[in-house]
C-alpha positions as protocol buffer text, in pm:
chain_id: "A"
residue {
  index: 1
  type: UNK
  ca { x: 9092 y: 11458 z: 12962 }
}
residue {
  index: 2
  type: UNK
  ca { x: 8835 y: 11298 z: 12681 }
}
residue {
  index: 3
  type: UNK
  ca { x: 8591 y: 11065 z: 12763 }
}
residue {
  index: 4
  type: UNK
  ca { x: 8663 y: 10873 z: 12416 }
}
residue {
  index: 5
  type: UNK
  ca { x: 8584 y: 10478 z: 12375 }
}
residue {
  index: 6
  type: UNK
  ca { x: 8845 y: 10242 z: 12217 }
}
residue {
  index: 7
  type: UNK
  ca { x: 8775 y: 9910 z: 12038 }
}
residue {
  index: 8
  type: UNK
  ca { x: 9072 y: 9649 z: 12013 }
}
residue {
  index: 9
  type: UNK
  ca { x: 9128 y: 9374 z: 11792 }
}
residue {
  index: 10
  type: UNK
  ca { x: 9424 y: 9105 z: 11933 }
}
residue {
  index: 11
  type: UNK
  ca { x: 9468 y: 9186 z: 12282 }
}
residue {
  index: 12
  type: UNK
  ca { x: 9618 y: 8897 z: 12351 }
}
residue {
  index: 13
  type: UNK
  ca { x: 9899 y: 8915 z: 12082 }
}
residue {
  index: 14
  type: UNK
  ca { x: 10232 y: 9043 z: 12103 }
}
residue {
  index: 15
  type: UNK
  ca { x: 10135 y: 9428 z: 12007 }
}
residue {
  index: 16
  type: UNK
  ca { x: 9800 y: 9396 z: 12155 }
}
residue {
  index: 17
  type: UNK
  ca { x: 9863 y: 9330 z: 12499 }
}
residue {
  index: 18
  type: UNK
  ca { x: 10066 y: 9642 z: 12577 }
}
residue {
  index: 19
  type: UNK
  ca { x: 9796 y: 9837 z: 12383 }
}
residue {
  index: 20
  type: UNK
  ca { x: 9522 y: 9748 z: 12590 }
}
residue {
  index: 21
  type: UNK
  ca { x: 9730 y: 9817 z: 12894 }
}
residue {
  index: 22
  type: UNK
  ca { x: 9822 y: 10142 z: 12759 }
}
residue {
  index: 23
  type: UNK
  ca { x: 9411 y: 10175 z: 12661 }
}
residue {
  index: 24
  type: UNK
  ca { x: 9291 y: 10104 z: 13031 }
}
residue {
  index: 25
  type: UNK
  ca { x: 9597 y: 10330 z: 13148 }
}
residue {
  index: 26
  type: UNK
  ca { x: 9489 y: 10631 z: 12948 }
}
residue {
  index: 27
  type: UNK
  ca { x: 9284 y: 10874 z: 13111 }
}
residue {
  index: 28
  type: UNK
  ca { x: 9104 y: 10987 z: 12780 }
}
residue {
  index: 29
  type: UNK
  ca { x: 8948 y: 10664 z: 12732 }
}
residue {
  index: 30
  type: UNK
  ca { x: 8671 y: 10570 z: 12964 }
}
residue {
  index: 31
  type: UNK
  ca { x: 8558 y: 10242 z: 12803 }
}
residue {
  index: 32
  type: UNK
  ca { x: 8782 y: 9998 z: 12664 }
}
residue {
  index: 33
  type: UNK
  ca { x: 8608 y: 9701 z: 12424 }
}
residue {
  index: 34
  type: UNK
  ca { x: 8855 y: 9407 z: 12407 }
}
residue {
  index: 35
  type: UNK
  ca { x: 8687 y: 9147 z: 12129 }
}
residue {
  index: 36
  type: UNK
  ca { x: 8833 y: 8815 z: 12139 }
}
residue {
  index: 37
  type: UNK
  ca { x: 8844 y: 8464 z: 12047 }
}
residue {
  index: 38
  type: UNK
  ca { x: 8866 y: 8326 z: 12413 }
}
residue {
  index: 39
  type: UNK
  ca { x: 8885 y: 8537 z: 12722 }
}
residue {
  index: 40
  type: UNK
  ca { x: 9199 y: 8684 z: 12887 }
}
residue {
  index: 41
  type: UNK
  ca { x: 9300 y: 8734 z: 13236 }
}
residue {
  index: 42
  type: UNK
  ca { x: 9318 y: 9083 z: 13191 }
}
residue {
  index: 43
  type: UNK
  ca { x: 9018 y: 9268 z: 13476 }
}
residue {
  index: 44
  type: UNK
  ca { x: 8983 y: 9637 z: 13484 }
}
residue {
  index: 45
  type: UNK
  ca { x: 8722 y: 9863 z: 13503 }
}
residue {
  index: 46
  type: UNK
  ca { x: 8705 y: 10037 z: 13184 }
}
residue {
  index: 47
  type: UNK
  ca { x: 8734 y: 9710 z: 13005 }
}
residue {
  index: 48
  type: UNK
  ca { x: 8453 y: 9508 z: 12862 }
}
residue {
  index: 49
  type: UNK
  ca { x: 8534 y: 9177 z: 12717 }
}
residue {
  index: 50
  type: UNK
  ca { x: 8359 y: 9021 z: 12397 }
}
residue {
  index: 51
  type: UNK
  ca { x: 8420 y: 8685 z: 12321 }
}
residue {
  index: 52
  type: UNK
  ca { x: 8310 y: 8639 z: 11957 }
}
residue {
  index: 53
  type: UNK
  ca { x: 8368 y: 8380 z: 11664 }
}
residue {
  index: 54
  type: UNK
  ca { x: 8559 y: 8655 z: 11439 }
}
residue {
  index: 55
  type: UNK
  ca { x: 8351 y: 8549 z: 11162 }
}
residue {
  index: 56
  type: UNK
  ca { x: 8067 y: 8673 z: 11304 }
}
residue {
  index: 57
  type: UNK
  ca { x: 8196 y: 9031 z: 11401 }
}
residue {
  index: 58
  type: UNK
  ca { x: 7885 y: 9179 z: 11341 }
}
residue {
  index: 59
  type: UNK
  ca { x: 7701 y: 9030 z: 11586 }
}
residue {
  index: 60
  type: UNK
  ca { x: 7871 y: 9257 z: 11843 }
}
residue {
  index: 61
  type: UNK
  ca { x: 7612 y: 9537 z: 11785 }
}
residue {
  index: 62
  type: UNK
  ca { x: 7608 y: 9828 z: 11987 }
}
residue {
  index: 63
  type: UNK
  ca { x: 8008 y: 9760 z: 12101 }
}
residue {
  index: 64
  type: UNK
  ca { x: 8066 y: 9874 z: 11728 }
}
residue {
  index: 65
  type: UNK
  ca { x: 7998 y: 10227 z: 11846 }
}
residue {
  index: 66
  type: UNK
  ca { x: 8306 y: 10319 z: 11961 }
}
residue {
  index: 67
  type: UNK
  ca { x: 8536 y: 10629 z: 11881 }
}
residue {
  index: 68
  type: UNK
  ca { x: 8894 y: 10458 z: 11774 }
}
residue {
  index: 69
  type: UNK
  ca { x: 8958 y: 10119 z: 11661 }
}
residue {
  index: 70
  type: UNK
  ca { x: 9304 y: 9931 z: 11722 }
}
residue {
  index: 71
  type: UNK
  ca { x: 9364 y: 9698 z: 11495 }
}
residue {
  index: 72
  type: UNK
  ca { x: 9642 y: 9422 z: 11636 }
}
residue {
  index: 73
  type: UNK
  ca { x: 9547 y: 9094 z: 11464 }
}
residue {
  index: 74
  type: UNK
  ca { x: 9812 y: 8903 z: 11288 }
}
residue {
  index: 75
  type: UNK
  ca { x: 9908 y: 8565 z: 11241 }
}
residue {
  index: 76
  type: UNK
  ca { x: 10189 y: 8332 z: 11049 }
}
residue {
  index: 77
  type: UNK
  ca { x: 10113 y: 8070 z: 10753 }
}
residue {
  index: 78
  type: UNK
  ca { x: 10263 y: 7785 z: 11009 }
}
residue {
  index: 79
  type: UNK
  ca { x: 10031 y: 7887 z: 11293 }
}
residue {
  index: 80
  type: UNK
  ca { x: 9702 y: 7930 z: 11070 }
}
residue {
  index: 81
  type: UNK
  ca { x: 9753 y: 7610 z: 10894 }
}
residue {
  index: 82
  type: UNK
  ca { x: 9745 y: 7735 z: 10512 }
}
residue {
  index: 83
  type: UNK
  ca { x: 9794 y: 8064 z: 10307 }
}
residue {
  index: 84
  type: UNK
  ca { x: 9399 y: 8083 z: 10275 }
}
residue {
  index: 85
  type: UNK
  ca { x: 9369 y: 8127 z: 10653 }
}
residue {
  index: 86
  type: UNK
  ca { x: 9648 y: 8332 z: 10708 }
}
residue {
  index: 87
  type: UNK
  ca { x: 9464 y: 8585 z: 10440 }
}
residue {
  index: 88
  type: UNK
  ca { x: 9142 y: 8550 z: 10663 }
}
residue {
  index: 89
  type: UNK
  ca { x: 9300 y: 8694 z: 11004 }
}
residue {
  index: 90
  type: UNK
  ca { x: 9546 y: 8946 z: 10866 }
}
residue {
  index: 91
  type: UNK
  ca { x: 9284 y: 9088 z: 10556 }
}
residue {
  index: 92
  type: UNK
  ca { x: 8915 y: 8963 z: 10591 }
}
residue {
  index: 93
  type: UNK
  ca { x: 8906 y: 9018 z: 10981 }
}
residue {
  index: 94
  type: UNK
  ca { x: 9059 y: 9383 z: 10963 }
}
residue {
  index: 95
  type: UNK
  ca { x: 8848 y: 9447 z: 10665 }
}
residue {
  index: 96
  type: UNK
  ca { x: 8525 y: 9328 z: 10798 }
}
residue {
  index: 97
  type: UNK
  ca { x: 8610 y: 9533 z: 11113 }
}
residue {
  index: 98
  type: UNK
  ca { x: 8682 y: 9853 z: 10975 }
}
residue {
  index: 99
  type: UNK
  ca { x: 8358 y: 9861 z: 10734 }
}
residue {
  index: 100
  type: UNK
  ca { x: 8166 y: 9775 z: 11038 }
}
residue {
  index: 101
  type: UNK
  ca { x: 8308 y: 10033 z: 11309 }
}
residue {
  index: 102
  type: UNK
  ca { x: 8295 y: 10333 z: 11021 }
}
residue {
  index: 103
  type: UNK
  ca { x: 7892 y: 10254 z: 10949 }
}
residue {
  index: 104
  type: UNK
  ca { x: 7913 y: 10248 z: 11380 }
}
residue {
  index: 105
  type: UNK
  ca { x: 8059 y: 10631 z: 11291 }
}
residue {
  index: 106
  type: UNK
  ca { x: 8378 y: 10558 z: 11467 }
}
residue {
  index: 107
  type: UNK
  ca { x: 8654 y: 10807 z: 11358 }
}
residue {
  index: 108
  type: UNK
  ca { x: 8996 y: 10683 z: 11367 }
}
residue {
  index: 109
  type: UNK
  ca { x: 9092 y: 10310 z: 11293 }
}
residue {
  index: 110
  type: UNK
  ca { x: 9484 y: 10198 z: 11362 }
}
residue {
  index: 111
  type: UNK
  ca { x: 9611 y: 9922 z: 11175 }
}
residue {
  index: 112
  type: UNK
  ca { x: 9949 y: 9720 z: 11270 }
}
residue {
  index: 113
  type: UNK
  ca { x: 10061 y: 9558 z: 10880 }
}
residue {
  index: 114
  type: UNK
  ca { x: 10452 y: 9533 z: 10838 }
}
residue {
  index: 115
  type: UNK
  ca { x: 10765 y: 9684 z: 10700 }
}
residue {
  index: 116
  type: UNK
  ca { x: 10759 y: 9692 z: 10351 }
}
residue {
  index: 117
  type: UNK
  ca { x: 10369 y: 9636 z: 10277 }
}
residue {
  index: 118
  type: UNK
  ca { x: 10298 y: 9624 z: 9921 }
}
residue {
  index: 119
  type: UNK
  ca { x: 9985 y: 9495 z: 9735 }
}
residue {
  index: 120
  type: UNK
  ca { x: 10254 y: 9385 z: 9441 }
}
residue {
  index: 121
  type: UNK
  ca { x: 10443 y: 9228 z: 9594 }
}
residue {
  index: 122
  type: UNK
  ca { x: 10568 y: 8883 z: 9521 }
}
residue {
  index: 123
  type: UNK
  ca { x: 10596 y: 8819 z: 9888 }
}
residue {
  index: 124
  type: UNK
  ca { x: 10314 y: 8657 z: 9975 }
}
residue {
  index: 125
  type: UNK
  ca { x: 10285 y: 8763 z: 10325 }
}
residue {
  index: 126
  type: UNK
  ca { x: 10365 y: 9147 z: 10227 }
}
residue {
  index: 127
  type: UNK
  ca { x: 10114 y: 9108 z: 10012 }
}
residue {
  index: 128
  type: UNK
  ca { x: 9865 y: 9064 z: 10226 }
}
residue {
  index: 129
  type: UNK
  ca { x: 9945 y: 9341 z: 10428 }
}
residue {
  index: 130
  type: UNK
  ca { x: 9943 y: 9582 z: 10195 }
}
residue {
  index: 131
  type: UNK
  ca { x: 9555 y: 9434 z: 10048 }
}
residue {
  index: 132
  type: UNK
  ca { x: 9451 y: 9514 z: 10400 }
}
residue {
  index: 133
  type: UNK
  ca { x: 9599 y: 9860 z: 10391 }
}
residue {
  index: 134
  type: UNK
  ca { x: 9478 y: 9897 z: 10023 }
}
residue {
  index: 135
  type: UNK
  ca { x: 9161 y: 9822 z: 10137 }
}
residue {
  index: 136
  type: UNK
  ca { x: 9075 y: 10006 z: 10478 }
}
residue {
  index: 137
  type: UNK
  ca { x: 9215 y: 10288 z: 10283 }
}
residue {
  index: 138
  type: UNK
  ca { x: 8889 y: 10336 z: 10079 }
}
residue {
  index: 139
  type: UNK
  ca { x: 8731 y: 10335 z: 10392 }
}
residue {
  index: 140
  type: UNK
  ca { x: 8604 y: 10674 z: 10518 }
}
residue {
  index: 141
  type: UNK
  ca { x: 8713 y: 10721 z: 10869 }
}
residue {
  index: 142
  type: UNK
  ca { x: 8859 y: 11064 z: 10956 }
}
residue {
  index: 143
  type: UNK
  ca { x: 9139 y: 10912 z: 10985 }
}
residue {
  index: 144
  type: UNK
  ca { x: 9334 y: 10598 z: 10919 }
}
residue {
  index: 145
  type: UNK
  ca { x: 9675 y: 10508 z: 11103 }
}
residue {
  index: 146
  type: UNK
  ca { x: 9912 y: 10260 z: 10944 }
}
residue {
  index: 147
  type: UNK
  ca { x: 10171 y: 10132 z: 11168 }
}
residue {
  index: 148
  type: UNK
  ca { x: 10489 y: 9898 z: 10964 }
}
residue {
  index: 149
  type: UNK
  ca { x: 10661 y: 9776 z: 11236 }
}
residue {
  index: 150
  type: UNK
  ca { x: 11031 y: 9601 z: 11126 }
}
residue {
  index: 151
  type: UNK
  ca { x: 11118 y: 9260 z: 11337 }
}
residue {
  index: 152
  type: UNK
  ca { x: 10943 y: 9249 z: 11646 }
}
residue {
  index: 153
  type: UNK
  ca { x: 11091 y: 9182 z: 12006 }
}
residue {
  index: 154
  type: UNK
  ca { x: 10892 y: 9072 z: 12315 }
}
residue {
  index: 155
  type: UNK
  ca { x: 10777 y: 8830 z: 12500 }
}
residue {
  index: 156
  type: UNK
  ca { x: 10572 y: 8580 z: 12272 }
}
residue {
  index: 157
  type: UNK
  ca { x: 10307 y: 8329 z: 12385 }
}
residue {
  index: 158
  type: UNK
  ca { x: 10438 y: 8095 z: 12087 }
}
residue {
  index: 159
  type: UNK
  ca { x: 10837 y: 8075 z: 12026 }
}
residue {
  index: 160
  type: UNK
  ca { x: 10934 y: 8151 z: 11668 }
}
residue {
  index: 161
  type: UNK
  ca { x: 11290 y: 8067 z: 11602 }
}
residue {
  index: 162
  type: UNK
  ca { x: 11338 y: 8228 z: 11298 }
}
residue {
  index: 163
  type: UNK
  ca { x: 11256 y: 8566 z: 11470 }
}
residue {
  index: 164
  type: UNK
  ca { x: 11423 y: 8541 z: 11759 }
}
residue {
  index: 165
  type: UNK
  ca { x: 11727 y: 8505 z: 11547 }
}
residue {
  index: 166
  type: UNK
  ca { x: 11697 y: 8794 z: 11332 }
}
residue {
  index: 167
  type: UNK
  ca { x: 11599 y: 8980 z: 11660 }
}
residue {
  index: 168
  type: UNK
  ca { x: 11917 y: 8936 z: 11779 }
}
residue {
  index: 169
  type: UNK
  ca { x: 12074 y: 9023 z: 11492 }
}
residue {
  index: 170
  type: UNK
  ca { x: 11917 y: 9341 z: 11423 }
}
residue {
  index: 171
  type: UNK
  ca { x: 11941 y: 9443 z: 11775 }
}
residue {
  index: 172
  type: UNK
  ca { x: 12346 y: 9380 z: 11718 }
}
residue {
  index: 173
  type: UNK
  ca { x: 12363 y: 9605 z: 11427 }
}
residue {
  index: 174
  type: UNK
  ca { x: 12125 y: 9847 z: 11563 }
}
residue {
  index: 175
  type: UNK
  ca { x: 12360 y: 10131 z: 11564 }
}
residue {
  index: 176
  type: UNK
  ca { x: 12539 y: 10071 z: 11232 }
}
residue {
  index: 177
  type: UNK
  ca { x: 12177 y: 10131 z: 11079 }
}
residue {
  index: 178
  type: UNK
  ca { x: 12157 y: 10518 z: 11008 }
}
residue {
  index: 179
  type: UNK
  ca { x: 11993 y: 10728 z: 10767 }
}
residue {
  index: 180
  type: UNK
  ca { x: 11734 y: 10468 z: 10565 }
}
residue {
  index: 181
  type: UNK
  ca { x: 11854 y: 10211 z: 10703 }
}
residue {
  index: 182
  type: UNK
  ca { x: 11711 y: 10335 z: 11077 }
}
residue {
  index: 183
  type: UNK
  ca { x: 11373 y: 10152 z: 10950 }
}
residue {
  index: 184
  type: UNK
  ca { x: 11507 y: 9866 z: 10928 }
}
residue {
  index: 185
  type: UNK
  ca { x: 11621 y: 9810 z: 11319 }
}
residue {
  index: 186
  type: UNK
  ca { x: 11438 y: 9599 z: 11534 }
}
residue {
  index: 187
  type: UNK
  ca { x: 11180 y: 9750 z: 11718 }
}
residue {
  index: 188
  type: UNK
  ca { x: 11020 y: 9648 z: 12086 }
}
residue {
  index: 189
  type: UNK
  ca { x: 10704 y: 9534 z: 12062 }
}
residue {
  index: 190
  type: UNK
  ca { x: 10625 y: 9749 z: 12356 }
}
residue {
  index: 191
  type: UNK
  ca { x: 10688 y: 10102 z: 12132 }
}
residue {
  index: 192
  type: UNK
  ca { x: 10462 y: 10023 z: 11891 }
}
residue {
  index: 193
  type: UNK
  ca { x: 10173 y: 9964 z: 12112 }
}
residue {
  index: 194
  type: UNK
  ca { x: 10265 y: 10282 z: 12301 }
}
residue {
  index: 195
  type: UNK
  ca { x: 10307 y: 10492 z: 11960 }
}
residue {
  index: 196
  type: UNK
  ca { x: 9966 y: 10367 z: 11846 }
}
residue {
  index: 197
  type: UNK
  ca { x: 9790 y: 10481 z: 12160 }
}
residue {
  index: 198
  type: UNK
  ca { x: 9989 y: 10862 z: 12163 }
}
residue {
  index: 199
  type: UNK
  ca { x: 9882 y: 10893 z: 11758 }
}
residue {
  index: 200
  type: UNK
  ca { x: 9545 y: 10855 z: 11880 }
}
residue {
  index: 201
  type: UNK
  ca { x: 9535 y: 11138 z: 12060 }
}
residue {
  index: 202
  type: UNK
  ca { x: 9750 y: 11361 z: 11776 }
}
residue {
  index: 203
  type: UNK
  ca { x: 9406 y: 11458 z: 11618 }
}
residue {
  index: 204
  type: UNK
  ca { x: 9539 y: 11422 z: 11269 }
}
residue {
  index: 205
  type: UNK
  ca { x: 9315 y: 11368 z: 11025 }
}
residue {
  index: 206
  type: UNK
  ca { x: 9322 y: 11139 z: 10667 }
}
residue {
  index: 207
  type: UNK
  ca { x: 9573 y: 10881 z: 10559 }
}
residue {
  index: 208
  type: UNK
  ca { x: 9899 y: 10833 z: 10782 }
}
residue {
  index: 209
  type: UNK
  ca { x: 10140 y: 10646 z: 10779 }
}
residue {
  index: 210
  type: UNK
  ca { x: 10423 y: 10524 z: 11063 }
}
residue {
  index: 211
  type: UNK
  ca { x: 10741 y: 10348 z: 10923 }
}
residue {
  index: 212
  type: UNK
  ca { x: 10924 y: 10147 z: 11192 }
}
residue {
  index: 213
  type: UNK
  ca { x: 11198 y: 10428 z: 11285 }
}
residue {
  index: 214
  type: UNK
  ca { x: 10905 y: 10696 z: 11308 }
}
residue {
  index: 215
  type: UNK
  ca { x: 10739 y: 10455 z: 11531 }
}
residue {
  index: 216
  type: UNK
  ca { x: 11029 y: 10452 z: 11743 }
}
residue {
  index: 217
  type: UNK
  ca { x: 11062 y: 10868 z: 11743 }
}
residue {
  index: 218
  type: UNK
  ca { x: 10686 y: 10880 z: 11855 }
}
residue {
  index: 219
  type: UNK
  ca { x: 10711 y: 10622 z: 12124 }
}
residue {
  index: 220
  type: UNK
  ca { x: 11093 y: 10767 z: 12238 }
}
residue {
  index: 221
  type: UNK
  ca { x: 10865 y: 11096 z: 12275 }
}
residue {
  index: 222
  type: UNK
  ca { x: 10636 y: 10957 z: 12578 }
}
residue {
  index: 223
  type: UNK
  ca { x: 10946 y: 10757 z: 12745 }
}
């Protein structure tokens, strides 16, 4: 058993509420930061709740001191309001947080993007994610997680049509995707949290990256 502290980014989103459960259930964290826009329900002993304007991240000063960082933010264009704020939340904010928690000497930072992340892109939204993994990635930490989730299922606070569709659809076809295809298969919410907490404690070291079906093989691991 560690005594290790975590720092987490989204709690209240789809990802990030199963990874702070799995963060306050985990015996080798002792101290759980939760930083957040408004304040969740959520009461534990291990956790410590900072509500913060995002763009003023570093005004959370010593709570930057933490050993591993889980990254969970993410938004759509619809619910941010334009393509400039969607950039804000799913680059500047992880950005801003990872340069800040590496000068605070933390050592790991995990970062949720998407399948198919890629700086060129024409995409604009897979664009995005891979700037923010393009970026973090010249970043020193000991090491740097990427998770690229496919589709997501779970229980949203927002209902996203779209989604729910090609949920369903995936999750029909599931077993007709083999070989490459595996990444592509819908993937619970629920998984990914739990992967990104059991990588944590894997004590690798540099760049690493988790498609979607490898996701699924390291959560299936701790079922």
């Amino acid at each position: 058993m560690e005594n290790k502290s975590a720092l987490i980014a989204g709690a209240s989103g789809l990802i990030g509420k199963h990874c702070l459960q799995f963060l306050l259930n985990d015996p080798n964290y002792s101290r759980v930061i939760a930083i957040v826009r408004t304040p969740i329900e959520t009461i534990h002993p291990k956790l410590e709740q900072k509500v913060i304007d995002f763009d003023e991240l570093e005004m959370l000063g010593d709570s930057l001191y933490v050993d591993d960082v889980f990254c969970c933010l993410g938004t759509t264009i619809r619910k941010a309001g334009s393509q400039d704020a969607f950039r804000k939340v799913d680059f500047a904010y992880p950005v801003k947080l990872a340069a800040l928690t590496q000068h605070c000497e933390a050592k790991q930072f995990l970062l949720v993007t998407s399948l198919g992340a890629n700086p060129k892109s024409h995409n604009f939204y897979i664009r995005v994610k891979g700037d923010v993994e393009e970026a973090i990635r010249r970043i020193p930490f000991i090491a740097f997680h990427i998770f690229r989730p496919s589709l997501l299922l779970g229980e949203r606070n927002e209902t996203r049509i779209g989604e729910k569709i090609g949920g369903l659809t995936l999750s029909f076809f599931k077993r007709t995707m083999v070989g490459p295809f595996r990444k592509l298969r819908a993937i619970q919410a629920n998984d990914v949290a739990k992967a990104m907490v059991r990588v944590a404690q894997m004590n690798l070291s540099g760049i690493n990256i988790f498609e979607s079906d490898q996701i699924q093989e390291v959560a299936d691991k701790f079922n």
